[in-house]
mmCIF file of C-alpha atoms (C1' of nucleotides) in Angstrom:
data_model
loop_
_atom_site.group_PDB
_atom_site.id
_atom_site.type_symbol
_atom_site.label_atom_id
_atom_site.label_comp_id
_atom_site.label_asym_id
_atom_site.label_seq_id
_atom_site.Cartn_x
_atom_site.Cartn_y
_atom_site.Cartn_z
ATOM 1 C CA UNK H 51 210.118 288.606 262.570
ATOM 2 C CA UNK H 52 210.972 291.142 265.301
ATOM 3 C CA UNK H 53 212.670 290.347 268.836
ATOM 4 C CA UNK H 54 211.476 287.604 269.967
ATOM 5 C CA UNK H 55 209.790 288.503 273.938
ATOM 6 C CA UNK H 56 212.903 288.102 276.638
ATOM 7 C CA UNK H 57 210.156 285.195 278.758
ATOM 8 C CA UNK H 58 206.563 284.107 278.321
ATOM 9 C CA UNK H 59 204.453 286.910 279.736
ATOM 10 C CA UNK H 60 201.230 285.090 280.167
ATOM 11 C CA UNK H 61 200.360 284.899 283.232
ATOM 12 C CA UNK H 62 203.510 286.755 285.083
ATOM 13 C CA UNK H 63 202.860 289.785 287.214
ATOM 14 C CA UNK H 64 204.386 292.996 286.507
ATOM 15 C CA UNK H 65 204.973 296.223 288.937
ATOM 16 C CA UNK H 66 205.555 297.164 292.718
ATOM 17 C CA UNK H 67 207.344 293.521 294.333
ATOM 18 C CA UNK H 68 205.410 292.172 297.595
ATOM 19 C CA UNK H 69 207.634 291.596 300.675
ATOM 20 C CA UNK H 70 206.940 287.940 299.866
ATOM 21 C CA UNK H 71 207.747 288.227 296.906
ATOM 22 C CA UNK H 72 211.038 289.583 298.060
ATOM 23 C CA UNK H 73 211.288 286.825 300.625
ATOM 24 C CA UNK H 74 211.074 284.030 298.053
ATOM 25 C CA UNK H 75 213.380 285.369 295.786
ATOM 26 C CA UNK H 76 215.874 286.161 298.797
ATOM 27 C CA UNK H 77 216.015 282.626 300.107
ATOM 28 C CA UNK H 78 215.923 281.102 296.789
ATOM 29 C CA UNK H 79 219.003 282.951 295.667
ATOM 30 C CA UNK H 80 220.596 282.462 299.140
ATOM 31 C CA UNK H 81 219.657 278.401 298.912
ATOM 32 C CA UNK H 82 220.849 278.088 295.306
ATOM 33 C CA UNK H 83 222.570 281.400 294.032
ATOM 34 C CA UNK H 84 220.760 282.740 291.033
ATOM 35 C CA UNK H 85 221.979 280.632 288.291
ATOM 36 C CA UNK H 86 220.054 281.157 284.982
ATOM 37 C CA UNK H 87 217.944 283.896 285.533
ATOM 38 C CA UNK H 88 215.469 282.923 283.256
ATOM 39 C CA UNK H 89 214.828 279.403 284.880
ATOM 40 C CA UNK H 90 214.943 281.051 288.174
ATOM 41 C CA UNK H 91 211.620 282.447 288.755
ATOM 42 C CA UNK H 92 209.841 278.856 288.138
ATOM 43 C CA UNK H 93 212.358 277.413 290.528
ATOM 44 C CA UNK H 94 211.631 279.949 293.114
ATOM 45 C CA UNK H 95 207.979 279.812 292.678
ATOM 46 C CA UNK H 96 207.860 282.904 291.538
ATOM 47 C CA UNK H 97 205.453 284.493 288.524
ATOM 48 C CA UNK H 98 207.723 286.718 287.487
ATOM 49 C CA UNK H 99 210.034 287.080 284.460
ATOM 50 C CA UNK H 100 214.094 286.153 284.811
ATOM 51 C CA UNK H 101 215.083 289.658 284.292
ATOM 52 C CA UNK H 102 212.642 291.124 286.514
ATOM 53 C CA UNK H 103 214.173 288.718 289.636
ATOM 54 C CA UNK H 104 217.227 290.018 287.986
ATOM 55 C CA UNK H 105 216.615 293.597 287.976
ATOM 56 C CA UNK H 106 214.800 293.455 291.722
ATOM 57 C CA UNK H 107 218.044 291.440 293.464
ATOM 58 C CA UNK H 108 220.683 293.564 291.846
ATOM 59 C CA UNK H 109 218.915 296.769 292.627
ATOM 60 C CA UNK H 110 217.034 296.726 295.634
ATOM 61 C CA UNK H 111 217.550 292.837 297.494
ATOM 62 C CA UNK H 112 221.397 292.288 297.086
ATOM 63 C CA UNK H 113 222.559 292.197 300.697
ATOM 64 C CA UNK H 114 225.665 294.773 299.667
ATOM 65 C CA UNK H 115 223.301 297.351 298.918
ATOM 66 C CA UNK H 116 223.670 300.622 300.683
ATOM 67 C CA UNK H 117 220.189 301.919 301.683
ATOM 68 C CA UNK H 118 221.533 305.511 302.934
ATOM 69 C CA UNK H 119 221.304 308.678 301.124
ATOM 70 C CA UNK H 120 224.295 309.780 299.204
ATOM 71 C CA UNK H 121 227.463 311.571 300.826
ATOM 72 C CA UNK H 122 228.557 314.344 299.760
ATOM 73 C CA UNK H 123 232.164 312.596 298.642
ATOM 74 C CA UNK H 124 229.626 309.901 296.919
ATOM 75 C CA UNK H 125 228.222 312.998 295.276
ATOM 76 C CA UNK H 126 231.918 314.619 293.960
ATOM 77 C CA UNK H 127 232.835 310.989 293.014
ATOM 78 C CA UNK H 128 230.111 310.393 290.285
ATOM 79 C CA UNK H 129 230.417 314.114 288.958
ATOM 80 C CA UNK H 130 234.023 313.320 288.234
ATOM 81 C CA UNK H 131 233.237 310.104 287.129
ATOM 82 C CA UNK H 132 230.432 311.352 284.321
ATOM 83 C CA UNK H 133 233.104 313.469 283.394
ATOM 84 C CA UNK H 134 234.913 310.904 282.307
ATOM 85 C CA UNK H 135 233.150 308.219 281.474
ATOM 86 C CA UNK H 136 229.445 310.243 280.746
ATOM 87 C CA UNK H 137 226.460 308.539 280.953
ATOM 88 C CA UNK H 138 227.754 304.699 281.687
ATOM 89 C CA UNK H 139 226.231 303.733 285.118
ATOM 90 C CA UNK H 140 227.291 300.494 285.670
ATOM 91 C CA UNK H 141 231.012 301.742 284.761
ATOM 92 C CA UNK H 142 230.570 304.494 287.332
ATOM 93 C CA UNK H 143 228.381 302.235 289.535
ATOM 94 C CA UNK H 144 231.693 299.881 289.692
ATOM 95 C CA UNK H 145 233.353 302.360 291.644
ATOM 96 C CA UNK H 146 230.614 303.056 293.951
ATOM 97 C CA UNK H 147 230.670 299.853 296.501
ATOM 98 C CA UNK H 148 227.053 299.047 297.583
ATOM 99 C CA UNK H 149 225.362 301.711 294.715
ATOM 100 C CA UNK H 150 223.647 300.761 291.901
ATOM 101 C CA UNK H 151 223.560 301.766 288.204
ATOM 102 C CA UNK H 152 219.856 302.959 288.466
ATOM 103 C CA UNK H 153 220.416 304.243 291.880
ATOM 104 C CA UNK H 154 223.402 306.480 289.885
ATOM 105 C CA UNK H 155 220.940 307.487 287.272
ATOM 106 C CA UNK H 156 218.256 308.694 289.411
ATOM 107 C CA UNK H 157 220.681 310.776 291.586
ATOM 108 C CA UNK H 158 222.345 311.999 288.409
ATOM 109 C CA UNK H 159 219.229 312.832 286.710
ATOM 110 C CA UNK H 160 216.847 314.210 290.068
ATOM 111 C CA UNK H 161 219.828 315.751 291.960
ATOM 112 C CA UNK H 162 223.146 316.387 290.352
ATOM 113 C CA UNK H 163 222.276 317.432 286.695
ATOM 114 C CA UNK H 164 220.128 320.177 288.186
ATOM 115 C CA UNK H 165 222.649 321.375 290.818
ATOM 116 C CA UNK H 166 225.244 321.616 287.629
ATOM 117 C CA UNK H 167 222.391 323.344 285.204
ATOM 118 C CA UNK H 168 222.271 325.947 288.741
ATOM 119 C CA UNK H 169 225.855 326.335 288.527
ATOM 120 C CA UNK H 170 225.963 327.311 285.333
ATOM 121 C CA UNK H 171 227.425 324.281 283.668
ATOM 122 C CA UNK H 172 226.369 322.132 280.856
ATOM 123 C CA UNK H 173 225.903 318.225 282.649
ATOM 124 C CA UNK H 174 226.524 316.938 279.408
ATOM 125 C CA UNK H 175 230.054 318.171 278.665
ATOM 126 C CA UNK H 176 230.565 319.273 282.206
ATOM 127 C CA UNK H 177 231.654 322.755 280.325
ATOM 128 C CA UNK H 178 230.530 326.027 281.254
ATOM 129 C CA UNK H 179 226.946 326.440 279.588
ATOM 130 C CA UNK H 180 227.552 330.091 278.182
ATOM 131 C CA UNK H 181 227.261 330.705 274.501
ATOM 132 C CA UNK H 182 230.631 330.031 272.606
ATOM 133 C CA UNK H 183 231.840 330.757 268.978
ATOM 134 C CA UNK H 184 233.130 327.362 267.711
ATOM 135 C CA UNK H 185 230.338 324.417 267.847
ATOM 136 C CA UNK H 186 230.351 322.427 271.292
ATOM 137 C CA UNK H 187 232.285 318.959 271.183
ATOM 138 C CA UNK H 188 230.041 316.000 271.994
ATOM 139 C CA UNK H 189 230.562 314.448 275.403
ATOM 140 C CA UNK H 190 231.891 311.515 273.986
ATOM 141 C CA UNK H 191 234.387 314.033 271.885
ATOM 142 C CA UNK H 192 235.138 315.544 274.868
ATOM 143 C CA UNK H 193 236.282 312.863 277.091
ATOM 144 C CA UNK H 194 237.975 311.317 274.017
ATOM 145 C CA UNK H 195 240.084 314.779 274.007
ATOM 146 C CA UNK H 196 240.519 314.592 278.241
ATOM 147 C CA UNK H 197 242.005 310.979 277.275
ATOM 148 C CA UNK H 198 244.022 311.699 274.448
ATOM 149 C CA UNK H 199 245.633 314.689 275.798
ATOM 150 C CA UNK H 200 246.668 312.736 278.836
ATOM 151 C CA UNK H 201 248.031 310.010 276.892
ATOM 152 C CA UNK H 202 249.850 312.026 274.667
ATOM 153 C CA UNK H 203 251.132 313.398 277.510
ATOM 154 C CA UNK H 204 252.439 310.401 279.015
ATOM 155 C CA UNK H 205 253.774 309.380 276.184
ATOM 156 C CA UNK H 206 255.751 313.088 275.650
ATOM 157 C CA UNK H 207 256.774 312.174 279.033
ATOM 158 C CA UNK H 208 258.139 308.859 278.705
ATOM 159 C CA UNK H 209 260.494 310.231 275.619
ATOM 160 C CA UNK H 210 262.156 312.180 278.134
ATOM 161 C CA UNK H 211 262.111 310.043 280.355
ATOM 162 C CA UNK H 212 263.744 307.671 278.101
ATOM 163 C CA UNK H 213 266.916 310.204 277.954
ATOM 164 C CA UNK H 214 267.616 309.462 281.567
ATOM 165 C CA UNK H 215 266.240 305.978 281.603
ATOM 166 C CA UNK H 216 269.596 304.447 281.525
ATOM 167 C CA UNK H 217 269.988 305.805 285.563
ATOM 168 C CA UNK H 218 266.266 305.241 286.405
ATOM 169 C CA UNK H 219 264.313 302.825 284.537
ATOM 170 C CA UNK H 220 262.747 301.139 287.322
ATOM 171 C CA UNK H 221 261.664 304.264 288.984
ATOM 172 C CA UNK H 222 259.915 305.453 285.610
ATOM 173 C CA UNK H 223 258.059 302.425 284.955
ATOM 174 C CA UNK H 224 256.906 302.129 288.646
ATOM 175 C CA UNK H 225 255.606 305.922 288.378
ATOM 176 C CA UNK H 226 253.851 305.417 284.909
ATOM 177 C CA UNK H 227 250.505 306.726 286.766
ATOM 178 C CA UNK H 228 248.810 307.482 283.239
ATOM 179 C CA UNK H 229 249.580 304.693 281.615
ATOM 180 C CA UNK H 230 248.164 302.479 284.593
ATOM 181 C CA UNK H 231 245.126 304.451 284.523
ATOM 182 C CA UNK H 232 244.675 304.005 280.817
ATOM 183 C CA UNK H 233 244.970 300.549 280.771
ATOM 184 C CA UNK H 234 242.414 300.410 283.744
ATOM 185 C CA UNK H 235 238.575 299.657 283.148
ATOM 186 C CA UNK H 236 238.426 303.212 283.394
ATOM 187 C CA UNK H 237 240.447 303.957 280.495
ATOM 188 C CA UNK H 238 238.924 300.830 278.470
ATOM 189 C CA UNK H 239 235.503 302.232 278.662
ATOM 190 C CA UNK H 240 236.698 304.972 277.526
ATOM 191 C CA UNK H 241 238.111 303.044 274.443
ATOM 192 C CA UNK H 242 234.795 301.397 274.327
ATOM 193 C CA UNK H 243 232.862 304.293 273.939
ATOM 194 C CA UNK H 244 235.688 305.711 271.524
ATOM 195 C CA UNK H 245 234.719 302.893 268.885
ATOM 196 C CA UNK H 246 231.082 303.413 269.694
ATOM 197 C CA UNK H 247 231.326 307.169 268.698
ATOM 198 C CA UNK H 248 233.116 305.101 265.176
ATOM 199 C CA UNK H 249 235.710 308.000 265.087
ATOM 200 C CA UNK H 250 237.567 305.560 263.175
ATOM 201 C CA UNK H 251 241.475 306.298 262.462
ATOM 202 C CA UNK H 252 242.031 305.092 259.787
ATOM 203 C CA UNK H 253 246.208 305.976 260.133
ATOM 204 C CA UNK H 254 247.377 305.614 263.597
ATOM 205 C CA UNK H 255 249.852 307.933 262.695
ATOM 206 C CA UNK H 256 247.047 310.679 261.673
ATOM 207 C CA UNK H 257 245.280 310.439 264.957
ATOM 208 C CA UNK H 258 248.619 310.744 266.976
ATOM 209 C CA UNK H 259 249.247 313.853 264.847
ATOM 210 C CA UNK H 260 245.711 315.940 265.285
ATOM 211 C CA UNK H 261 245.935 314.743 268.871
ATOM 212 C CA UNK H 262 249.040 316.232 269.673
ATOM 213 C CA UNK H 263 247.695 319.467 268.511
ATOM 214 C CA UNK H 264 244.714 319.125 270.166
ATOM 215 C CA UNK H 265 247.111 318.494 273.415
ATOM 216 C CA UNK H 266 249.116 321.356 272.573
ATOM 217 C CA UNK H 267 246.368 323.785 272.766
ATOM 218 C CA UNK H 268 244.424 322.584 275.536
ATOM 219 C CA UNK H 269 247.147 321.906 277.871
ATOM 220 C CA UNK H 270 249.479 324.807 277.239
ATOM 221 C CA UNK H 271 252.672 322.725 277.191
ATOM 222 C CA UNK H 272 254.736 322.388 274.327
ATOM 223 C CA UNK H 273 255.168 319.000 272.381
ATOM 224 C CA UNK H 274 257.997 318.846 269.751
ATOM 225 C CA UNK H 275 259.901 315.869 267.858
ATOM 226 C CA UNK H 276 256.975 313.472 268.415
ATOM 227 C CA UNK H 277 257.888 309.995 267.005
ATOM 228 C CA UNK H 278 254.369 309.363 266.054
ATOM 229 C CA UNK H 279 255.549 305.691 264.829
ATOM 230 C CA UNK H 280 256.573 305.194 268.384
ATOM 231 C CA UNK H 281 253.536 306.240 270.182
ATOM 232 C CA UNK H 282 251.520 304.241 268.191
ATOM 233 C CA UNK H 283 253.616 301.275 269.047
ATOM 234 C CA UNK H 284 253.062 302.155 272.499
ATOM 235 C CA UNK H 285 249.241 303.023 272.008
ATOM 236 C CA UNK H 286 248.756 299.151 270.183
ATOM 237 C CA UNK H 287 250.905 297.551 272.842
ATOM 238 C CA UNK H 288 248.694 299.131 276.141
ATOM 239 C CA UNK H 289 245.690 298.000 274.143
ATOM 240 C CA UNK H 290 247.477 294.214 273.379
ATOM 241 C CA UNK H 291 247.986 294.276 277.025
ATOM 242 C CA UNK H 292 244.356 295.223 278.084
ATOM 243 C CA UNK H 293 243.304 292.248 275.647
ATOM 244 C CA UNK H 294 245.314 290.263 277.306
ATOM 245 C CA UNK H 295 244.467 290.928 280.957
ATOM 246 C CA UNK H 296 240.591 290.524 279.673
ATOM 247 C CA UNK H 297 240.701 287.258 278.508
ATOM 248 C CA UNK H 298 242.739 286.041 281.112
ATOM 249 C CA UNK H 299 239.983 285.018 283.541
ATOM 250 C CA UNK H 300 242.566 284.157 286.472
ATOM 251 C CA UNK H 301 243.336 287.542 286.987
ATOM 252 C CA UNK H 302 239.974 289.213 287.828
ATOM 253 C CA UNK H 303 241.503 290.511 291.055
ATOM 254 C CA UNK H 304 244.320 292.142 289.464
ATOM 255 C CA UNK H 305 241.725 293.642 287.138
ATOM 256 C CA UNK H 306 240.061 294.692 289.798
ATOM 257 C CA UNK H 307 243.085 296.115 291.889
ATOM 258 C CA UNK H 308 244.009 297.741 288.587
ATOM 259 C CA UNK H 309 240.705 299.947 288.605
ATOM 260 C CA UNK H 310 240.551 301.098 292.404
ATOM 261 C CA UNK H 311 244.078 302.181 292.657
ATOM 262 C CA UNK H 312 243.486 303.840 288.980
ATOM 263 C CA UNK H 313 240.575 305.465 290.006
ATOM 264 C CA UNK H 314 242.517 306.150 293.491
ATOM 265 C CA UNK H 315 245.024 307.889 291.148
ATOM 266 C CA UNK H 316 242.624 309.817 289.694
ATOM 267 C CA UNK H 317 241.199 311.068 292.845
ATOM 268 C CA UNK H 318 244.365 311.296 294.445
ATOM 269 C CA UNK H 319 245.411 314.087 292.177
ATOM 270 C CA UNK H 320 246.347 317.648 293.757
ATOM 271 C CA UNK H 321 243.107 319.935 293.279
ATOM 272 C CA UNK H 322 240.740 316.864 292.859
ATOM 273 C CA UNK H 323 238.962 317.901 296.114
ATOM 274 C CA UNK H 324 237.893 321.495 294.768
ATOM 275 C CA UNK H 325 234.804 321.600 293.209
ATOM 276 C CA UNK H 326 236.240 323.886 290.763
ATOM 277 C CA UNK H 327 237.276 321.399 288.308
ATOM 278 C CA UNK H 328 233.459 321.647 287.195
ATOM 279 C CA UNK H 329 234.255 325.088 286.051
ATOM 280 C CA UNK H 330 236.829 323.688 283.221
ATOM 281 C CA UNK H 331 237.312 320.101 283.220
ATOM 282 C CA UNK H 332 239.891 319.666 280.348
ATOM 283 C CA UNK H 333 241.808 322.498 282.068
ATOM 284 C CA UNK H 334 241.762 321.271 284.883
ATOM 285 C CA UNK H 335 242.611 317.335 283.857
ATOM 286 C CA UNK H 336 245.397 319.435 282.259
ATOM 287 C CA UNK H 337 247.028 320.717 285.389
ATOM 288 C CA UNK H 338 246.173 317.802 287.265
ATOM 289 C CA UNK H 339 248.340 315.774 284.784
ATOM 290 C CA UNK H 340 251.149 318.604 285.201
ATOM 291 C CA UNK H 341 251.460 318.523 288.553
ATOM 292 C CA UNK H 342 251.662 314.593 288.415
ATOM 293 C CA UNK H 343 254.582 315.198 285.822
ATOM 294 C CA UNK H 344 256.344 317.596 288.002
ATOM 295 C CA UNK H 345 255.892 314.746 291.137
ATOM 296 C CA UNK H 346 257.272 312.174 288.855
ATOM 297 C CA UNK H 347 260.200 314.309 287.118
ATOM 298 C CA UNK H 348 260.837 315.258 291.256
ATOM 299 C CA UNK H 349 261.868 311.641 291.550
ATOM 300 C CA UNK H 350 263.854 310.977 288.893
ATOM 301 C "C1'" DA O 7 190.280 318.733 303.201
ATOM 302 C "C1'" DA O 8 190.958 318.642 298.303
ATOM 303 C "C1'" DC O 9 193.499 319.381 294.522
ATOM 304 C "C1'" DG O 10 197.596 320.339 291.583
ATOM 305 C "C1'" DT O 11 202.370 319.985 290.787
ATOM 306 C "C1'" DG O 12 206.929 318.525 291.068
ATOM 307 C "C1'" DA O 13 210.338 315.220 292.899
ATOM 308 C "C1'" DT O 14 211.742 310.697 293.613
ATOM 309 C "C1'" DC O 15 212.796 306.063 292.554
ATOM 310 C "C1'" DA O 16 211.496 301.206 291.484
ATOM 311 C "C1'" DA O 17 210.538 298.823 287.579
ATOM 312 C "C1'" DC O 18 210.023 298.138 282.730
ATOM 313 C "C1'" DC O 19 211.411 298.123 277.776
ATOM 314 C "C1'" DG O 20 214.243 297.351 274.174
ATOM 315 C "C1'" DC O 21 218.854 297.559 272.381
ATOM 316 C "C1'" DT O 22 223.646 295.870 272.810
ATOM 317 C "C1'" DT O 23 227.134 292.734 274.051
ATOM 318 C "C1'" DG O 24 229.358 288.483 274.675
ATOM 319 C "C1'" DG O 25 229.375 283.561 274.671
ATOM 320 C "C1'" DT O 26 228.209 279.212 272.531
ATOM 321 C "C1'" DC O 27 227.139 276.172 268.949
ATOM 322 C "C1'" DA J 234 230.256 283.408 259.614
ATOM 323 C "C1'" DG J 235 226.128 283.869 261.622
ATOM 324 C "C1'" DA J 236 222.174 282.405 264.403
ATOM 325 C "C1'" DC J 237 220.659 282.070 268.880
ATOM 326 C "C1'" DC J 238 220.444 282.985 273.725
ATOM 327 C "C1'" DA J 239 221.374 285.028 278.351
ATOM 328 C "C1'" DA J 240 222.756 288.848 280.625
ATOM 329 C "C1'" DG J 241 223.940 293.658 280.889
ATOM 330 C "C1'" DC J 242 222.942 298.280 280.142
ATOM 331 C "C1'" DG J 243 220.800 302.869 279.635
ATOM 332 C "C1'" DG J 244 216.573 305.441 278.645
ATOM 333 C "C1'" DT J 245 211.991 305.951 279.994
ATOM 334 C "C1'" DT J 246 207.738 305.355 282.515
ATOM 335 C "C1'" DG J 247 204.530 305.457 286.118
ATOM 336 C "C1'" DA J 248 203.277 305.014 290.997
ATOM 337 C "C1'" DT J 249 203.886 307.284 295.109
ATOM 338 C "C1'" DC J 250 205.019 310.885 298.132
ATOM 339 C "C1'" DA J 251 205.719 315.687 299.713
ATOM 340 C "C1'" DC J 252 204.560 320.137 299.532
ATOM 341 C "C1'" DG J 253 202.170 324.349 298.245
ATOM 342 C "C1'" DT J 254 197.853 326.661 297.243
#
DNA sequence: AACGTGATCAACCGCTTGGTC
DNA sequence: AGACCAAGCGGTTGATCACGT
């Protein structure tokens, strides 16, 4: 029993890659693509296994790979990012052009977890690291809350919105920003990582309830009359709609224009250039969603 | 110059995910 | 449904470098 080994080892070399090494792997790949990875390494004359080739061209030999240090708006982006999204590289890595996952990691873990610990601030839960009363919420907990409160949010706001729909409909459902963002990548790893956690609900209904609360009191705004039926509804139908958009494999550039301007909405928000939103994220996502509700109410 | 220590980062390991049969 | 496989992903390791003593 046990996992079977991911290639035959005998004989393949392990460590540091020779510049030849590189060079075969770079023409082969530019000659043929790199197909199955696992065949590739025989093809290319290489004694290497697949995912090694795999793990060397994606990280280091990929010709859309930045080789310069990280800016300092590079720098802001991924803090904001493991905010939301913690510890998933690749999912932050996505909205880094030309950086890698493991280039991510190593900057997060040499560089950016430190500089947080310095300031005072837990990297983990991006909260303030001082002792507090109640136990600390688990990232994943966390960002769960950041994205719940938002969508509840939304959703408060479409209600009202749907009093004075019947003058500006199209303007409200071209300004949904939340929504957008939710349905995003962005907002489906966050999803993901909600059924990873297996906080399951077992009511809909139950989970739209303790979530309002939980937006209530982190977000200082009021939240009365919820029809939790109706939110659900909405909550099933954005996640019917990801599904859709996901298998659909024709549409992979409106997937990905769907993440960059979500993540541009993100970053777009008033404040999101002060490095004070490390000092309290969820109050801060808070009044970032405000002010985008006080934009949006501007226009209807 | 020699050594110790910490920082950095490429590469590896093993688990998870998604697709296919 | 579940077995199998390829690829993706995140945690960890270890070689190398820089710097201080």
């Amino acid at each position: 029993m046990g996992r079977s080994p991911c290639c035959d080892k005998v004989g393949l070399k392990k460590g540091p890659w020779t510049s030849e090494e590189d060079e075969l792997l770079v023409k082969y790949i530019n000659q043929h693509g790199h197909g199955n990875w696992r065949s590739l390494p025989k093809n290319a004359g290489l004694l290497r296994c697949g995912k090694s080739c795999r793990l060397r061209w994606t990280n280091y030999l990929r010709p859309d790979i930045k080789r310069c240090p990280f800016t300092l708006d590079e720098e802001k982006l991924v803090i904001q990012l493991h905010a939301i999204l913690g510890n998933r590289w690749a999912a932050i890595a996505a909205q880094l052009p030309g950086r890698t996952d493991n280039e991510i990691k190593n900057l997060w873990n040499t560089h950016l977890k430190k500089r947080l610990i310095s300031m005072g601030i837990d990297p983990q839960t991006h909260e303030p690291s001082k002792p507090i009363t109640n136990p600390p919420a688990s990232p994943s907990t966390r960002h769960m809350t950041q994205w719940e409160s938002a969508r509840l949010e939304a959703e408060a706001r479409l209600s009202t919105e749907s009093l004075l729909s019947h003058a500006h409909s199209s303007v409200i459902l071209d300004s949904d920003h939340f929504l957008r963002l939710w349905n995003s990548e962005v907002g489906e790893s966050f999803r993901k990582n909600k059924k990873k956690e297996k906080i399951v609900c077992q009511s809909p209904i139950s989970q739209a309830s303790t979530s309002t609360t939980k937006f209530a009191s982190t977000s200082g705004l009021t939240v009365e009359n919820r029809d939790d039926e109706s939110i659900c509804k909405t909550i099933i139908k954005s996640e019917s709609v990801d599904a859709n958009t996901k298998s659909d494999s024709s549409s992979s550039n409106e997937v990905e224009y769907t993440t960059e301007s979500a993540l541009q909405l993100l970053l777009d928000f008033p404040g999101s250039n002060d490095m004070s939103f490390l000092q309290d994220p969820i109050q801060e996502f808070s009044s970032i969603f405000q002010s985008v509700m006080s934009q949006q109410l501007n226009l209807i």
